[in-house]
Short mmCIF file of C-alpha atoms and ligand atoms in Angstrom, two decimals:
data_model
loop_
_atom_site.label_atom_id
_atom_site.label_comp_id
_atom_site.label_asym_id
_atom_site.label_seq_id
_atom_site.Cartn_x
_atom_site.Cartn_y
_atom_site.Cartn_z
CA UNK A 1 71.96 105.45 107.50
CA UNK A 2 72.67 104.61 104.15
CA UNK A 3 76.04 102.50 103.37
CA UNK A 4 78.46 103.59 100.87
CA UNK A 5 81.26 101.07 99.69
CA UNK A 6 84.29 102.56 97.58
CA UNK A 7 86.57 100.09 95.34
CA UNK A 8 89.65 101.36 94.64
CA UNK A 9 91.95 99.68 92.30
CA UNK A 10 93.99 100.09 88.99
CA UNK A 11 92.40 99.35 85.67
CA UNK A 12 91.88 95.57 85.39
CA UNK A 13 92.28 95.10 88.94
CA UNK A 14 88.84 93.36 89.05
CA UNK A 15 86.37 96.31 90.55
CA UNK A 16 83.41 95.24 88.03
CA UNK A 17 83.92 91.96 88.35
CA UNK A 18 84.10 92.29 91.94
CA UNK A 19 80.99 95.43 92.62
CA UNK A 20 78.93 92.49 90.50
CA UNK A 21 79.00 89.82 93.17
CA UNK A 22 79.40 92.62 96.47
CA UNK A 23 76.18 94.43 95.57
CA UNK A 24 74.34 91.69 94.91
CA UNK A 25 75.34 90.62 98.41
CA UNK A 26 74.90 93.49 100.01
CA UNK A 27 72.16 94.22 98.52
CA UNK A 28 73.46 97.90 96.87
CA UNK A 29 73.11 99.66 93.83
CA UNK A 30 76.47 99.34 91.70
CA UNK A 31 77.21 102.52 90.17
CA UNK A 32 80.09 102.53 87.75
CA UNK A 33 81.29 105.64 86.18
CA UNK A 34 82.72 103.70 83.15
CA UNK A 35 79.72 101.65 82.44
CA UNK A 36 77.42 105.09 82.31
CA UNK A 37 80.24 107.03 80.31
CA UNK A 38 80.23 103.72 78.12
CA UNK A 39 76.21 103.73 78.13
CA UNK A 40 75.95 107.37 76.79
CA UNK A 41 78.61 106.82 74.37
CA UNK A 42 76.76 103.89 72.74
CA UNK A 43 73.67 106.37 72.81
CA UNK A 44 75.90 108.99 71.40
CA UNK A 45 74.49 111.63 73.92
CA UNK A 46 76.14 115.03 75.07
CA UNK A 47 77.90 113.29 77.95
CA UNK A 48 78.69 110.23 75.40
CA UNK A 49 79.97 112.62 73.51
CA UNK A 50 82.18 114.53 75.28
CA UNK A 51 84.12 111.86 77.27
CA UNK A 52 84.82 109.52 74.18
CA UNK A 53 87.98 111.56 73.43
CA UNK A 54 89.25 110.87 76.85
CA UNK A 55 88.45 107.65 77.33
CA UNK A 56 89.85 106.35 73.61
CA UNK A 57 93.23 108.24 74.91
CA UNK A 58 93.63 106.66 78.41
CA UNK A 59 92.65 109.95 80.14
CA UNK A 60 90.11 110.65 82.71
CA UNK A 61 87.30 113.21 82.22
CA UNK A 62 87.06 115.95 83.49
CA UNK A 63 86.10 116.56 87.57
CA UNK A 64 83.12 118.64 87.02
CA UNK A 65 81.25 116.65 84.44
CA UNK A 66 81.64 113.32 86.65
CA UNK A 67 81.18 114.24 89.55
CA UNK A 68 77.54 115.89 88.05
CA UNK A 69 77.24 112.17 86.60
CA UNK A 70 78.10 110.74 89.84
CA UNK A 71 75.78 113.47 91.77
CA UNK A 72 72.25 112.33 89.58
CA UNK A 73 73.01 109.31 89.71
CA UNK A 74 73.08 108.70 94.07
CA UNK A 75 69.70 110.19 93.64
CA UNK A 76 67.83 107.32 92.01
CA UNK A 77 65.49 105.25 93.92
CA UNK A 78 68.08 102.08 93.73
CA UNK A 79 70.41 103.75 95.89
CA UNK A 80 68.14 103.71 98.90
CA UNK A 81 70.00 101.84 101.04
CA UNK A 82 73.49 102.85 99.43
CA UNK A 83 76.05 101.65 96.61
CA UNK A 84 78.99 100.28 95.64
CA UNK A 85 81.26 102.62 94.08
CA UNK A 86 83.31 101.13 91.09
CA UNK A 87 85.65 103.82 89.52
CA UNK A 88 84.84 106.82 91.56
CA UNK A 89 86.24 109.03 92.78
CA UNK A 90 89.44 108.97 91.06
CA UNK A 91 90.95 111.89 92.15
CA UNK A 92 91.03 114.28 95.23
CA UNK A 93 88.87 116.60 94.08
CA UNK A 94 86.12 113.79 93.30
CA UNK A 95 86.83 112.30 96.90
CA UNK A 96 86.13 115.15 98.40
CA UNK A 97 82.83 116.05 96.53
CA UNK A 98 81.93 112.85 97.33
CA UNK A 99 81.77 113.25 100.87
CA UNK A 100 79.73 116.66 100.34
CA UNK A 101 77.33 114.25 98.34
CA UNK A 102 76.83 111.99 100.78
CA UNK A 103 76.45 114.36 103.63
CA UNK A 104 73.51 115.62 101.68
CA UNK A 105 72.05 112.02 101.81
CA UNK A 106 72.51 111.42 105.01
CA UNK A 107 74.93 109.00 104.35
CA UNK A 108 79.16 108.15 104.49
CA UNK A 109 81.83 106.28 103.15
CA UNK A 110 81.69 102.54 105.69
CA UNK A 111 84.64 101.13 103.98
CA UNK A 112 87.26 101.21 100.78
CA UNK A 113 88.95 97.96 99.50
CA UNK A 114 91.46 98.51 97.64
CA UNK A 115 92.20 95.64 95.02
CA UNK A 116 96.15 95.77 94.85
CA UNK A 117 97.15 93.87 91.69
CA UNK A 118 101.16 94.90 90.41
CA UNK A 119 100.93 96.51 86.72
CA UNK A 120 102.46 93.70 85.05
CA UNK A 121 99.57 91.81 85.60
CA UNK A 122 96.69 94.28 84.44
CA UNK A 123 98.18 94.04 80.97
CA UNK A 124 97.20 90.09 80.36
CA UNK A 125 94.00 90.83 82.30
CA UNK A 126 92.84 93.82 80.11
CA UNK A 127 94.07 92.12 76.70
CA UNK A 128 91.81 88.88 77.26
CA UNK A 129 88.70 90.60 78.70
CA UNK A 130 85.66 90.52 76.82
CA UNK A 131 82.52 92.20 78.01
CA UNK A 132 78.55 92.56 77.66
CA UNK A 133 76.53 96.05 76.81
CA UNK A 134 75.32 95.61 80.30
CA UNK A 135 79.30 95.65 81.75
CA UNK A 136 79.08 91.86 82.55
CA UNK A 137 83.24 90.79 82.32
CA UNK A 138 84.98 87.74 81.33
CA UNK A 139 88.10 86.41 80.68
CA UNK A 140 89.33 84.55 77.83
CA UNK A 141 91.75 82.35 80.29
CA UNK A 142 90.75 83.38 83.86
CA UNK A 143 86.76 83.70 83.25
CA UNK A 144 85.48 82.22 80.36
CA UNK A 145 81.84 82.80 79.38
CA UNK A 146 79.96 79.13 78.72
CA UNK A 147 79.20 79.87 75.43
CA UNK A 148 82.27 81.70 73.54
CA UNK A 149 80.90 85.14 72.77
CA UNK A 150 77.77 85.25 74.81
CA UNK A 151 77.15 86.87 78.20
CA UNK A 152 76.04 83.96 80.46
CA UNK A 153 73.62 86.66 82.51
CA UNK A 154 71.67 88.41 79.73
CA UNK A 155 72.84 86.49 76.29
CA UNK A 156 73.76 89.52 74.66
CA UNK A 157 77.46 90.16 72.42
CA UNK A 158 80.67 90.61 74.11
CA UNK A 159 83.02 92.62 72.96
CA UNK A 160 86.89 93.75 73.69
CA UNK A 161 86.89 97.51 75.13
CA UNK A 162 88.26 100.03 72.79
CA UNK A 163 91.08 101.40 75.43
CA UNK A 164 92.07 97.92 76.18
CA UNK A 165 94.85 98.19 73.55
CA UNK A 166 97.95 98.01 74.79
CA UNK A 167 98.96 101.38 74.44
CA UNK A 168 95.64 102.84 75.95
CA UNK A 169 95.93 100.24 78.77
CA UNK A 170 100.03 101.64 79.32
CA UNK A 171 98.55 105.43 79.54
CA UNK A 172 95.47 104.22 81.75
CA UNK A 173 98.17 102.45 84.31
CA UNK A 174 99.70 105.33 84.56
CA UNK A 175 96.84 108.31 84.23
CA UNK A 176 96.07 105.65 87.68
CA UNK A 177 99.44 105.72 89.60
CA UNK A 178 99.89 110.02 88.34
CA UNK A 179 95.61 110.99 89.54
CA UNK A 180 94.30 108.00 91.30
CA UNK A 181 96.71 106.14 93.58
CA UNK A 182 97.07 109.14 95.81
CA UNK A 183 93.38 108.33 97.26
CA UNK A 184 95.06 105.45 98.69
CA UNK A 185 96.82 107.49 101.79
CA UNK A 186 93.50 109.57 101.33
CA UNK A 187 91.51 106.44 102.43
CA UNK A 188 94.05 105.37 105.13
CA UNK A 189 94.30 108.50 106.79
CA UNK A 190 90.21 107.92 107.20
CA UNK A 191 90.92 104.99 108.63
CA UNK A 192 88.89 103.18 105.51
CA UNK A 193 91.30 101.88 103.79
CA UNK A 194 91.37 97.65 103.70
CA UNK A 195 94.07 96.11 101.38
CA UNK A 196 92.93 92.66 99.40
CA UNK A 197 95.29 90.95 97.06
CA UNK A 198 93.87 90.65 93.92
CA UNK A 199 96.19 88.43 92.24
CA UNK A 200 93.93 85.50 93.86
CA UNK A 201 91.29 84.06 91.82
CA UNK A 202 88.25 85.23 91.58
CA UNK A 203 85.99 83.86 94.21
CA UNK A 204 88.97 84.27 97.06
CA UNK A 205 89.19 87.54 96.26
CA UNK A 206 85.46 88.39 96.61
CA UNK A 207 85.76 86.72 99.87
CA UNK A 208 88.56 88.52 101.14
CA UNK A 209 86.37 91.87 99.76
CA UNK A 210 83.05 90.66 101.88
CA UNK A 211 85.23 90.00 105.03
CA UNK A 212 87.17 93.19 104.79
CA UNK A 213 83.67 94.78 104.34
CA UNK A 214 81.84 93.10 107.57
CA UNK A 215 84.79 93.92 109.50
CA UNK A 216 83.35 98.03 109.02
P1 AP5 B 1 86.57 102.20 83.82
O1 AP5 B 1 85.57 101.54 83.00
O2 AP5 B 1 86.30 102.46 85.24
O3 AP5 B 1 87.93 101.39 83.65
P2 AP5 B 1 89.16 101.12 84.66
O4 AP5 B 1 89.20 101.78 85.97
O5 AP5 B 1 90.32 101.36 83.81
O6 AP5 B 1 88.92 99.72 85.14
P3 AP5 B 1 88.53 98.51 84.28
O7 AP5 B 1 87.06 98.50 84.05
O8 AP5 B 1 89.40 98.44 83.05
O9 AP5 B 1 88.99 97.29 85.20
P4 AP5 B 1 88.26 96.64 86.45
O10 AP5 B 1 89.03 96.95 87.67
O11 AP5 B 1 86.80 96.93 86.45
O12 AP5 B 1 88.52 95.11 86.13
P5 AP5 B 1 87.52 93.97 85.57
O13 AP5 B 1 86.64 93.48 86.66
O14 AP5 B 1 86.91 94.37 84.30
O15 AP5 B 1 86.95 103.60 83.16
C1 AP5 B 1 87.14 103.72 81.77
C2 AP5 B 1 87.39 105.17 81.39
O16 AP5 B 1 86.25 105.96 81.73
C3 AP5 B 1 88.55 105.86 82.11
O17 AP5 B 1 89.78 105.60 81.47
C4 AP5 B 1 88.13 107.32 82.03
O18 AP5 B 1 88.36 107.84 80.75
C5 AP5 B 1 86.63 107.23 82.24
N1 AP5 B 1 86.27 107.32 83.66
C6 AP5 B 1 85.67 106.35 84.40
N2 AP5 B 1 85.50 106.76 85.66
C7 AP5 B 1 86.01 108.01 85.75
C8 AP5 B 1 86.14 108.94 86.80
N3 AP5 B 1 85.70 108.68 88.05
N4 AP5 B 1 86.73 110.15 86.52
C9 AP5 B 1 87.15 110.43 85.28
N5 AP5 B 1 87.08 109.58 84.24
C10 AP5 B 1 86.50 108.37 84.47
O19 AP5 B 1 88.60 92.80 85.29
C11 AP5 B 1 89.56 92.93 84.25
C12 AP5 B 1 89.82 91.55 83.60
O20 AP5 B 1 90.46 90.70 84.55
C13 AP5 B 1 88.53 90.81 83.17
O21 AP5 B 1 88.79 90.13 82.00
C14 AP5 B 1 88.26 89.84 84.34
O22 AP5 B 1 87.56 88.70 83.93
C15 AP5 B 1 89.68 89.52 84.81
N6 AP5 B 1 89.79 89.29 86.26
C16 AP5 B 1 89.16 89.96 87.27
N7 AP5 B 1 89.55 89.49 88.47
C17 AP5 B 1 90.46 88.48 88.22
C18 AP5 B 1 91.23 87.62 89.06
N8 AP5 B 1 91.13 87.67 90.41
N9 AP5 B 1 92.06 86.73 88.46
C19 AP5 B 1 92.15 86.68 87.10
N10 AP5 B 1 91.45 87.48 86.25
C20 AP5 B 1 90.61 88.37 86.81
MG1 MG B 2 85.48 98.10 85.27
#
């Protein structure tokens, strides 16, 4: 049966930095919903286009059109044995499709950290995070990259997010605690939930994430 792994976790809680390292690990596909919004923006396609108003405000897109994202995108050959889930489902409704998704593939939801890092926090995370086309992050303070303004993985340009302006990032905290955060009693009533604290650095935390995972 294939293995499904669900981050949950505010913005700049560390869920790409974290699905990085875990599905290399694991040996999973790493599907994030921003990074493909972000991809078909850049290529300025129908999707790109219709979710770069919502994303430059803070606000998530709609259901129906990411959760058909979300749908194609389980299908690919990478996902064989499963994914890690980075940014979806971020509301009920997408939870719940989720599981009709993955009942298709023969497949279910083995575990959800949830990355709890307090909102004062995620603003001095978001402001000094630079990233890679590819969704590589770093940290001006808490990650550098070797070379200033070079991904260390592929070489390419990093760049500072457009919602990572303080104002976006206020709305995006709280578009999170209004839509999101209500998938975490979703989780626990499953019995999936496992709670990590994300204020540890980096490496402790993806420890914490790979022993909550092994534990099922
Ligand atoms: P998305 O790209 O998913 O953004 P997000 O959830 O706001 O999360 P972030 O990517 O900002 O943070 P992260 O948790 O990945 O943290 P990171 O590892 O980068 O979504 C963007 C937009 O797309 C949404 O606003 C919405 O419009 C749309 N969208 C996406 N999915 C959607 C969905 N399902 N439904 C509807 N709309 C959707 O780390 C952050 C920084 O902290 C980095 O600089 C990193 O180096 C640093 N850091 C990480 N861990 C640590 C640590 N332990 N200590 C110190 N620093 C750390
Ligand atoms: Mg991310």
């Amino acid at each position: 049966m294939t293995t499904y792994i669900v981050l949950l976790g505010p913005p700049g809680a560390g869920k790409g930095t974290q699905a990085e390292v875990i599905s290399d690990s694991l040996k999973l596909a790493h599907i994030s919903s921003g990074d493909i919004f972000r991809e078909n923006l850049k290529n300025e396609t129908e999707l790109g286009k219709l979710a770069q108003g919502y994303m430059n405000r803070g606000e998530l897109v709609p259901d129906d059109v990411t959760i058909a994202m979300i749908r194609e995108r389980l299908t690919r050959p990478d996902c064989a044995n499963g994914a890690v889930l980075d940014g979806f489902p971020r509301t009920p409704a997408q939870a719940t499709a989720l599981e009709g998704m993955l009942k298709e593939l023969d497949g279910t939801v083995r575990s959800v950290p949830y990355i709890n890092v307090p909102s004062e926090v995620l603003v001095a995370r978001l402001s000094g995070r630079w990233t890679c086309q590819q969704g590589h992050v770093y940290h001006v303070v808490f990650n550098p990259p070797q070379v200033t303004g070079k991904c260390d993985v592929d070489g390419l340009e990093l760049y500072q997010r457009e919602d990572d302006q303080p104002a976006t990032v206020e709305r995006r905290i709280r578009v999170y605690l209004e839509q999101t955060s209500p998938l975490i009693e979703y989780y626990r009533e499953r019995g999936l939930l496992r709670e990590v604290d994300g204020t540890q650095a980096i490496d402790q935390v993806t420890a914490d994430l790979l022993a909550a995972i092994q534990k099922g």
